[in-house]
């Protein structure tokens, strides 16, 4: 019992230090994320054909697995030309952009993200016919896993 | 300052012609986001791997632009269609200007 308070203080200080490099007001906004996507792939996007696989609640925002898959035959005549991923609550909204060719055979990519806080992850696919398809997932990031 | 990425690449031991196979790549890199502060409170300058180009049999399969939101020690997965035995080549560009290249053999039967 006697060590409860100092321990709490230490935990609080640790949390403060962990949070300090990414103050809340440094985050991108959903409007900035939309603007970035508009620049990367102008036009109206429809919901669909894109699947985002990411946990809805993650403990450790430093290493968040993400898989993005796009429903496409990946042939010369019909393939995904570009795939963009953004996150609307990090210091900057960009995450990754892919330029793909039919030689990929399948449009599915996986990576691990840094998520500074709870936010929405958005993927946008540009097809060889010029059509745009999108999907997004809201991710809750808990602070507990910072030291992991 | 150059870094040894020590790339670890996982390909199937053997693929059939036309089979679409997954490539998994793990490299060692701090991917300094430019947002982190050192012990003295100074911002650590950004230094990330900002691009990856993947070629197979000398032809581009895909290229990726990476942003600071990609976690340290990038672990990436992607696919390619096996055609014949040959090399899968990876080319990374570091913010410091270094180009890292590695080649990995894909065995294709039939």
PDB file of C-alpha atoms in Angstrom:
ATOM      1  CA  UNK A   1       0.000   0.000   0.000  1.00  0.00           C
ATOM      2  CA  UNK A   2       2.771   2.414   0.978  1.00  0.00           C
ATOM      3  CA  UNK A   3       4.229   2.357  -2.519  1.00  0.00           C
ATOM      4  CA  UNK A   4       0.952   2.990  -4.286  1.00  0.00           C
ATOM      5  CA  UNK A   5       1.291   6.744  -4.577  1.00  0.00           C
ATOM      6  CA  UNK A   6       4.918   6.918  -5.764  1.00  0.00           C
ATOM      7  CA  UNK A   7       4.202   4.126  -8.196  1.00  0.00           C
ATOM      8  CA  UNK A   8       1.201   5.989  -9.544  1.00  0.00           C
ATOM      9  CA  UNK A   9       3.290   9.119  -9.873  1.00  0.00           C
ATOM     10  CA  UNK A  10       5.919   7.183 -11.784  1.00  0.00           C
ATOM     11  CA  UNK A  11       3.342   5.669 -14.098  1.00  0.00           C
ATOM     12  CA  UNK A  12       1.805   9.096 -14.664  1.00  0.00           C
ATOM     13  CA  UNK A  13       5.215  10.600 -15.409  1.00  0.00           C
ATOM     14  CA  UNK A  14       5.947   7.762 -17.802  1.00  0.00           C
ATOM     15  CA  UNK A  15       2.672   8.300 -19.590  1.00  0.00           C
ATOM     16  CA  UNK A  16       3.282  12.046 -19.794  1.00  0.00           C
ATOM     17  CA  UNK A  17       6.726  11.451 -21.283  1.00  0.00           C
ATOM     18  CA  UNK A  18       5.311   8.968 -23.755  1.00  0.00           C
ATOM     19  CA  UNK A  19       2.609  11.375 -24.860  1.00  0.00           C
ATOM     20  CA  UNK A  20       4.768  14.510 -24.882  1.00  0.00           C
ATOM     21  CA  UNK A  21       6.363  14.072 -28.334  1.00  0.00           C
ATOM     22  CA  UNK A  22       2.932  13.888 -29.937  1.00  0.00           C
ATOM     23  CA  UNK A  23       0.786  16.605 -28.377  1.00  0.00           C
ATOM     24  CA  UNK A  24      -2.861  16.426 -29.300  1.00  0.00           C
ATOM     25  CA  UNK A  25      -2.837  19.705 -31.211  1.00  0.00           C
ATOM     26  CA  UNK A  26      -0.055  18.387 -33.502  1.00  0.00           C
ATOM     27  CA  UNK A  27      -2.415  15.931 -35.154  1.00  0.00           C
ATOM     28  CA  UNK A  28      -3.673  16.072 -38.700  1.00  0.00           C
ATOM     29  CA  UNK A  29      -7.389  16.645 -39.098  1.00  0.00           C
ATOM     30  CA  UNK A  30      -9.908  14.611 -41.091  1.00  0.00           C
ATOM     31  CA  UNK A  31     -10.125  17.597 -43.471  1.00  0.00           C
ATOM     32  CA  UNK A  32      -6.343  17.460 -44.060  1.00  0.00           C
ATOM     33  CA  UNK A  33      -6.519  13.731 -44.687  1.00  0.00           C
ATOM     34  CA  UNK A  34      -9.339  14.244 -47.239  1.00  0.00           C
ATOM     35  CA  UNK A  35      -7.361  17.042 -48.888  1.00  0.00           C
ATOM     36  CA  UNK A  36      -4.286  14.799 -49.197  1.00  0.00           C
ATOM     37  CA  UNK A  37      -6.357  12.057 -50.832  1.00  0.00           C
ATOM     38  CA  UNK A  38      -7.862  14.606 -53.230  1.00  0.00           C
ATOM     39  CA  UNK A  39      -4.351  15.637 -54.255  1.00  0.00           C
ATOM     40  CA  UNK A  40      -3.123  12.044 -54.636  1.00  0.00           C
ATOM     41  CA  UNK A  41      -6.163  10.840 -56.591  1.00  0.00           C
ATOM     42  CA  UNK A  42      -8.602  13.529 -57.694  1.00  0.00           C
ATOM     43  CA  UNK A  43     -12.198  12.537 -58.302  1.00  0.00           C
ATOM     44  CA  UNK A  44     -15.207  11.030 -56.604  1.00  0.00           C
ATOM     45  CA  UNK A  45     -14.582   7.736 -54.823  1.00  0.00           C
ATOM     46  CA  UNK A  46     -17.200   5.089 -54.165  1.00  0.00           C
ATOM     47  CA  UNK A  47     -17.335   2.868 -51.104  1.00  0.00           C
ATOM     48  CA  UNK A  48     -16.414  -0.717 -51.903  1.00  0.00           C
ATOM     49  CA  UNK A  49     -13.915  -3.129 -53.474  1.00  0.00           C
ATOM     50  CA  UNK A  50     -11.347  -2.082 -50.831  1.00  0.00           C
ATOM     51  CA  UNK A  51     -10.940  -4.036 -47.590  1.00  0.00           C
ATOM     52  CA  UNK A  52      -9.005  -2.761 -44.577  1.00  0.00           C
ATOM     53  CA  UNK A  53      -7.982  -5.332 -42.003  1.00  0.00           C
ATOM     54  CA  UNK A  54      -6.903  -3.617 -38.789  1.00  0.00           C
ATOM     55  CA  UNK A  55      -7.841  -4.163 -35.145  1.00  0.00           C
ATOM     56  CA  UNK A  56     -10.625  -1.875 -33.909  1.00  0.00           C
ATOM     57  CA  UNK A  57      -8.844  -1.469 -30.564  1.00  0.00           C
ATOM     58  CA  UNK A  58      -5.053  -1.546 -30.321  1.00  0.00           C
ATOM     59  CA  UNK A  59      -2.893  -1.357 -27.200  1.00  0.00           C
ATOM     60  CA  UNK A  60       0.375  -0.432 -28.851  1.00  0.00           C
ATOM     61  CA  UNK A  61       0.121   2.433 -31.311  1.00  0.00           C
ATOM     62  CA  UNK A  62       3.790   2.002 -32.263  1.00  0.00           C
ATOM     63  CA  UNK A  63       3.245  -1.211 -34.262  1.00  0.00           C
ATOM     64  CA  UNK A  64      -0.253  -1.635 -35.656  1.00  0.00           C
ATOM     65  CA  UNK A  65      -0.639  -4.343 -38.318  1.00  0.00           C
ATOM     66  CA  UNK A  66      -2.684  -3.319 -41.361  1.00  0.00           C
ATOM     67  CA  UNK A  67      -3.676  -5.278 -44.458  1.00  0.00           C
ATOM     68  CA  UNK A  68      -5.270  -3.538 -47.440  1.00  0.00           C
ATOM     69  CA  UNK A  69      -6.801  -5.669 -50.162  1.00  0.00           C
ATOM     70  CA  UNK A  70      -8.558  -4.544 -53.327  1.00  0.00           C
ATOM     71  CA  UNK A  71     -10.936  -6.726 -55.288  1.00  0.00           C
ATOM     72  CA  UNK A  72      -9.349  -6.763 -58.750  1.00  0.00           C
ATOM     73  CA  UNK A  73      -8.292  -9.428 -61.296  1.00  0.00           C
ATOM     74  CA  UNK A  74      -4.956  -7.561 -61.756  1.00  0.00           C
ATOM     75  CA  UNK A  75      -4.900  -8.141 -65.520  1.00  0.00           C
ATOM     76  CA  UNK A  76      -3.531  -5.746 -68.137  1.00  0.00           C
ATOM     77  CA  UNK A  77      -7.093  -4.698 -68.942  1.00  0.00           C
ATOM     78  CA  UNK A  78      -8.328  -4.380 -65.370  1.00  0.00           C
ATOM     79  CA  UNK A  79      -6.013  -3.730 -62.460  1.00  0.00           C
ATOM     80  CA  UNK A  80      -5.315  -1.441 -59.543  1.00  0.00           C
ATOM     81  CA  UNK A  81      -3.006   1.347 -60.657  1.00  0.00           C
ATOM     82  CA  UNK A  82      -2.471   3.042 -57.313  1.00  0.00           C
ATOM     83  CA  UNK A  83      -3.374   2.527 -53.696  1.00  0.00           C
ATOM     84  CA  UNK A  84      -3.123   5.238 -51.048  1.00  0.00           C
ATOM     85  CA  UNK A  85      -3.404   4.937 -47.268  1.00  0.00           C
ATOM     86  CA  UNK A  86      -3.909   7.902 -44.940  1.00  0.00           C
ATOM     87  CA  UNK A  87      -4.658   8.315 -41.230  1.00  0.00           C
ATOM     88  CA  UNK A  88      -6.484  11.384 -40.002  1.00  0.00           C
ATOM     89  CA  UNK A  89      -5.025  11.784 -36.492  1.00  0.00           C
ATOM     90  CA  UNK A  90      -1.256  11.438 -36.860  1.00  0.00           C
ATOM     91  CA  UNK A  91       1.078  14.477 -37.010  1.00  0.00           C
ATOM     92  CA  UNK A  92       0.844  14.180 -40.821  1.00  0.00           C
ATOM     93  CA  UNK A  93      -1.930  12.299 -42.623  1.00  0.00           C
ATOM     94  CA  UNK A  94       0.174  10.310 -45.134  1.00  0.00           C
ATOM     95  CA  UNK A  95       0.886   6.634 -44.455  1.00  0.00           C
ATOM     96  CA  UNK A  96       1.866   4.983 -47.747  1.00  0.00           C
ATOM     97  CA  UNK A  97       1.196   5.021 -51.475  1.00  0.00           C
ATOM     98  CA  UNK A  98       1.636   2.112 -53.865  1.00  0.00           C
ATOM     99  CA  UNK A  99       1.985   2.103 -57.647  1.00  0.00           C
ATOM    100  CA  UNK A 100       0.996  -1.368 -58.805  1.00  0.00           C
ATOM    101  CA  UNK A 101       1.275  -3.380 -62.002  1.00  0.00           C
ATOM    102  CA  UNK A 102      -0.536  -6.499 -63.253  1.00  0.00           C
ATOM    103  CA  UNK A 103       2.665  -8.434 -62.414  1.00  0.00           C
ATOM    104  CA  UNK A 104       1.582  -8.296 -58.760  1.00  0.00           C
ATOM    105  CA  UNK A 105      -1.178 -10.791 -59.590  1.00  0.00           C
ATOM    106  CA  UNK A 106      -3.138  -9.785 -56.533  1.00  0.00           C
ATOM    107  CA  UNK A 107      -3.700  -6.415 -54.899  1.00  0.00           C
ATOM    108  CA  UNK A 108      -3.027  -7.014 -51.234  1.00  0.00           C
ATOM    109  CA  UNK A 109      -0.382  -5.269 -49.157  1.00  0.00           C
ATOM    110  CA  UNK A 110       0.456  -5.452 -45.479  1.00  0.00           C
ATOM    111  CA  UNK A 111       2.458  -3.151 -43.242  1.00  0.00           C
ATOM    112  CA  UNK A 112       2.719  -1.945 -39.657  1.00  0.00           C
ATOM    113  CA  UNK A 113       1.647   1.583 -38.729  1.00  0.00           C
ATOM    114  CA  UNK A 114       2.339   4.164 -36.079  1.00  0.00           C
ATOM    115  CA  UNK A 115      -0.908   5.581 -34.747  1.00  0.00           C
ATOM    116  CA  UNK A 116      -0.394   8.531 -32.390  1.00  0.00           C
ATOM    117  CA  UNK A 117      -3.947   8.331 -31.055  1.00  0.00           C
ATOM    118  CA  UNK A 118      -7.411   7.090 -31.882  1.00  0.00           C
ATOM    119  CA  UNK A 119      -8.272   7.949 -35.461  1.00  0.00           C
ATOM    120  CA  UNK A 120      -9.646   6.798 -38.806  1.00  0.00           C
ATOM    121  CA  UNK A 121      -7.500   4.937 -41.347  1.00  0.00           C
ATOM    122  CA  UNK A 122      -8.602   5.412 -44.960  1.00  0.00           C
ATOM    123  CA  UNK A 123      -7.541   3.548 -48.120  1.00  0.00           C
ATOM    124  CA  UNK A 124      -8.250   4.730 -51.663  1.00  0.00           C
ATOM    125  CA  UNK A 125      -7.683   2.610 -54.780  1.00  0.00           C
ATOM    126  CA  UNK A 126      -7.370   3.972 -58.298  1.00  0.00           C
ATOM    127  CA  UNK A 127      -8.272   1.403 -60.957  1.00  0.00           C
ATOM    128  CA  UNK A 128      -6.885   1.165 -64.491  1.00  0.00           C
ATOM    129  CA  UNK A 129     -10.250   2.473 -65.793  1.00  0.00           C
ATOM    130  CA  UNK A 130      -9.792   5.561 -63.616  1.00  0.00           C
ATOM    131  CA  UNK A 131     -12.513   4.709 -61.105  1.00  0.00           C
ATOM    132  CA  UNK A 132     -11.807   5.333 -57.409  1.00  0.00           C
ATOM    133  CA  UNK A 133     -12.840   3.043 -54.562  1.00  0.00           C
ATOM    134  CA  UNK A 134     -12.439   3.597 -50.861  1.00  0.00           C
ATOM    135  CA  UNK A 135     -12.892   2.092 -47.398  1.00  0.00           C
ATOM    136  CA  UNK A 136     -12.066   3.272 -43.895  1.00  0.00           C
ATOM    137  CA  UNK A 137     -11.825   1.918 -40.360  1.00  0.00           C
ATOM    138  CA  UNK A 138     -11.955   3.710 -37.034  1.00  0.00           C
ATOM    139  CA  UNK A 139      -9.183   2.559 -34.680  1.00  0.00           C
ATOM    140  CA  UNK A 140      -9.137   3.167 -30.932  1.00  0.00           C
ATOM    141  CA  UNK A 141      -5.597   3.415 -29.560  1.00  0.00           C
ATOM    142  CA  UNK A 142      -5.207   2.866 -25.807  1.00  0.00           C
ATOM    143  CA  UNK A 143      -2.195   4.327 -24.025  1.00  0.00           C
ATOM    144  CA  UNK A 144      -1.458   1.170 -22.044  1.00  0.00           C
ATOM    145  CA  UNK A 145       0.918  -0.409 -24.565  1.00  0.00           C
ATOM    146  CA  UNK A 146       3.307   2.528 -24.951  1.00  0.00           C
ATOM    147  CA  UNK A 147       6.240   0.774 -23.296  1.00  0.00           C
ATOM    148  CA  UNK A 148       5.742  -2.458 -25.265  1.00  0.00           C
TER     149      UNK A 148
ATOM    150  CA  UNK B   1      24.920   7.519 -42.140  1.00  0.00           C
ATOM    151  CA  UNK B   2      24.321   4.270 -43.903  1.00  0.00           C
ATOM    152  CA  UNK B   3      22.566   1.501 -42.081  1.00  0.00           C
ATOM    153  CA  UNK B   4      22.650  -2.204 -42.710  1.00  0.00           C
ATOM    154  CA  UNK B   5      19.021  -3.048 -43.342  1.00  0.00           C
ATOM    155  CA  UNK B   6      19.774  -6.754 -42.851  1.00  0.00           C
ATOM    156  CA  UNK B   7      16.811  -7.586 -45.093  1.00  0.00           C
ATOM    157  CA  UNK B   8      14.984 -10.798 -44.313  1.00  0.00           C
ATOM    158  CA  UNK B   9      12.807 -11.894 -47.210  1.00  0.00           C
ATOM    159  CA  UNK B  10      10.375 -14.785 -47.104  1.00  0.00           C
ATOM    160  CA  UNK B  11       9.434 -16.377 -50.409  1.00  0.00           C
ATOM    161  CA  UNK B  12       7.933 -19.809 -50.981  1.00  0.00           C
ATOM    162  CA  UNK B  13      10.610 -22.506 -51.458  1.00  0.00           C
ATOM    163  CA  UNK B  14       9.166 -23.156 -54.890  1.00  0.00           C
ATOM    164  CA  UNK B  15       6.277 -21.783 -56.921  1.00  0.00           C
ATOM    165  CA  UNK B  16       4.395 -23.023 -59.958  1.00  0.00           C
ATOM    166  CA  UNK B  17       4.365 -20.930 -63.122  1.00  0.00           C
ATOM    167  CA  UNK B  18       1.444 -18.512 -62.899  1.00  0.00           C
ATOM    168  CA  UNK B  19       1.029 -18.936 -59.162  1.00  0.00           C
ATOM    169  CA  UNK B  20       0.542 -15.720 -57.202  1.00  0.00           C
ATOM    170  CA  UNK B  21       2.886 -15.817 -54.212  1.00  0.00           C
ATOM    171  CA  UNK B  22       3.284 -13.639 -51.164  1.00  0.00           C
ATOM    172  CA  UNK B  23       6.587 -11.910 -50.418  1.00  0.00           C
ATOM    173  CA  UNK B  24       7.236 -10.854 -46.831  1.00  0.00           C
ATOM    174  CA  UNK B  25      10.053  -8.417 -46.123  1.00  0.00           C
ATOM    175  CA  UNK B  26      11.505  -7.339 -42.787  1.00  0.00           C
ATOM    176  CA  UNK B  27      14.250  -4.703 -42.581  1.00  0.00           C
ATOM    177  CA  UNK B  28      16.037  -3.061 -39.674  1.00  0.00           C
ATOM    178  CA  UNK B  29      15.611   0.713 -39.697  1.00  0.00           C
ATOM    179  CA  UNK B  30      14.641   3.221 -36.966  1.00  0.00           C
ATOM    180  CA  UNK B  31      12.226   5.080 -39.289  1.00  0.00           C
ATOM    181  CA  UNK B  32      12.789   8.265 -37.243  1.00  0.00           C
ATOM    182  CA  UNK B  33       9.537  10.139 -37.698  1.00  0.00           C
ATOM    183  CA  UNK B  34      10.941  13.609 -36.978  1.00  0.00           C
ATOM    184  CA  UNK B  35       8.409  13.892 -34.134  1.00  0.00           C
ATOM    185  CA  UNK B  36      10.408  12.162 -31.382  1.00  0.00           C
ATOM    186  CA  UNK B  37      12.470  14.093 -28.816  1.00  0.00           C
ATOM    187  CA  UNK B  38      15.768  12.879 -27.397  1.00  0.00           C
ATOM    188  CA  UNK B  39      16.647  12.913 -23.677  1.00  0.00           C
ATOM    189  CA  UNK B  40      17.655  16.589 -23.904  1.00  0.00           C
ATOM    190  CA  UNK B  41      14.273  17.467 -25.378  1.00  0.00           C
ATOM    191  CA  UNK B  42      15.545  18.150 -28.894  1.00  0.00           C
ATOM    192  CA  UNK B  43      13.600  16.871 -31.875  1.00  0.00           C
ATOM    193  CA  UNK B  44      15.382  13.944 -33.495  1.00  0.00           C
ATOM    194  CA  UNK B  45      15.582  14.722 -37.233  1.00  0.00           C
ATOM    195  CA  UNK B  46      13.425  12.706 -39.572  1.00  0.00           C
ATOM    196  CA  UNK B  47      15.199   9.821 -41.267  1.00  0.00           C
ATOM    197  CA  UNK B  48      13.079   7.140 -42.840  1.00  0.00           C
ATOM    198  CA  UNK B  49      13.164   4.750 -45.749  1.00  0.00           C
ATOM    199  CA  UNK B  50      10.968   6.799 -48.068  1.00  0.00           C
ATOM    200  CA  UNK B  51      10.661   4.485 -51.076  1.00  0.00           C
ATOM    201  CA  UNK B  52      10.759   0.839 -52.069  1.00  0.00           C
ATOM    202  CA  UNK B  53      10.827  -0.489 -55.617  1.00  0.00           C
ATOM    203  CA  UNK B  54      10.200  -4.200 -56.235  1.00  0.00           C
ATOM    204  CA  UNK B  55      11.358  -5.801 -59.485  1.00  0.00           C
ATOM    205  CA  UNK B  56      11.076  -9.396 -60.640  1.00  0.00           C
ATOM    206  CA  UNK B  57      12.912 -10.686 -63.729  1.00  0.00           C
ATOM    207  CA  UNK B  58      14.072  -7.098 -64.186  1.00  0.00           C
ATOM    208  CA  UNK B  59      10.560  -5.676 -64.471  1.00  0.00           C
ATOM    209  CA  UNK B  60       8.801  -3.506 -61.925  1.00  0.00           C
ATOM    210  CA  UNK B  61       6.110  -5.245 -59.874  1.00  0.00           C
ATOM    211  CA  UNK B  62       5.245  -2.335 -57.618  1.00  0.00           C
ATOM    212  CA  UNK B  63       6.680   0.664 -55.886  1.00  0.00           C
ATOM    213  CA  UNK B  64       5.790   2.087 -52.517  1.00  0.00           C
ATOM    214  CA  UNK B  65       6.205   5.491 -50.971  1.00  0.00           C
ATOM    215  CA  UNK B  66       6.596   5.260 -47.206  1.00  0.00           C
ATOM    216  CA  UNK B  67       5.712   8.054 -44.786  1.00  0.00           C
ATOM    217  CA  UNK B  68       6.777   8.491 -41.132  1.00  0.00           C
ATOM    218  CA  UNK B  69       3.577   6.660 -40.123  1.00  0.00           C
ATOM    219  CA  UNK B  70       5.240   3.383 -41.147  1.00  0.00           C
ATOM    220  CA  UNK B  71       6.535   1.748 -37.955  1.00  0.00           C
ATOM    221  CA  UNK B  72      10.215   1.185 -37.134  1.00  0.00           C
ATOM    222  CA  UNK B  73      11.754  -1.973 -38.637  1.00  0.00           C
ATOM    223  CA  UNK B  74       9.299  -2.127 -41.513  1.00  0.00           C
ATOM    224  CA  UNK B  75       7.548  -5.433 -42.067  1.00  0.00           C
ATOM    225  CA  UNK B  76       5.848  -5.457 -45.457  1.00  0.00           C
ATOM    226  CA  UNK B  77       3.891  -7.990 -47.420  1.00  0.00           C
ATOM    227  CA  UNK B  78       2.886  -7.977 -51.078  1.00  0.00           C
ATOM    228  CA  UNK B  79       2.238 -10.406 -53.945  1.00  0.00           C
ATOM    229  CA  UNK B  80       3.712 -11.215 -57.321  1.00  0.00           C
ATOM    230  CA  UNK B  81       2.901 -13.661 -60.104  1.00  0.00           C
ATOM    231  CA  UNK B  82       5.583 -16.325 -60.564  1.00  0.00           C
ATOM    232  CA  UNK B  83       6.707 -16.717 -64.186  1.00  0.00           C
ATOM    233  CA  UNK B  84      10.104 -18.387 -64.179  1.00  0.00           C
ATOM    234  CA  UNK B  85      13.029 -18.869 -61.828  1.00  0.00           C
ATOM    235  CA  UNK B  86      14.716 -15.529 -61.288  1.00  0.00           C
ATOM    236  CA  UNK B  87      15.521 -12.752 -58.922  1.00  0.00           C
ATOM    237  CA  UNK B  88      13.227 -10.553 -56.899  1.00  0.00           C
ATOM    238  CA  UNK B  89      15.064  -7.290 -56.390  1.00  0.00           C
ATOM    239  CA  UNK B  90      14.360  -4.755 -53.675  1.00  0.00           C
ATOM    240  CA  UNK B  91      15.592  -1.182 -53.828  1.00  0.00           C
ATOM    241  CA  UNK B  92      15.090   1.099 -50.831  1.00  0.00           C
ATOM    242  CA  UNK B  93      15.782   4.821 -50.705  1.00  0.00           C
ATOM    243  CA  UNK B  94      16.804   6.293 -47.353  1.00  0.00           C
ATOM    244  CA  UNK B  95      16.202   9.970 -46.463  1.00  0.00           C
ATOM    245  CA  UNK B  96      19.998  10.278 -46.116  1.00  0.00           C
ATOM    246  CA  UNK B  97      20.384   9.448 -49.814  1.00  0.00           C
ATOM    247  CA  UNK B  98      21.576   5.881 -49.393  1.00  0.00           C
ATOM    248  CA  UNK B  99      20.175   3.325 -51.835  1.00  0.00           C
ATOM    249  CA  UNK B 100      19.938  -0.205 -50.448  1.00  0.00           C
ATOM    250  CA  UNK B 101      19.628  -3.081 -52.904  1.00  0.00           C
ATOM    251  CA  UNK B 102      19.148  -6.782 -52.337  1.00  0.00           C
ATOM    252  CA  UNK B 103      18.270  -9.743 -54.587  1.00  0.00           C
ATOM    253  CA  UNK B 104      16.348 -12.860 -53.661  1.00  0.00           C
ATOM    254  CA  UNK B 105      15.876 -15.961 -55.765  1.00  0.00           C
ATOM    255  CA  UNK B 106      12.403 -17.232 -56.572  1.00  0.00           C
ATOM    256  CA  UNK B 107      12.370 -20.835 -57.783  1.00  0.00           C
ATOM    257  CA  UNK B 108       9.641 -21.628 -60.264  1.00  0.00           C
ATOM    258  CA  UNK B 109       8.886 -25.181 -61.380  1.00  0.00           C
ATOM    259  CA  UNK B 110       7.135 -26.204 -64.590  1.00  0.00           C
TER     260      UNK B 110
END
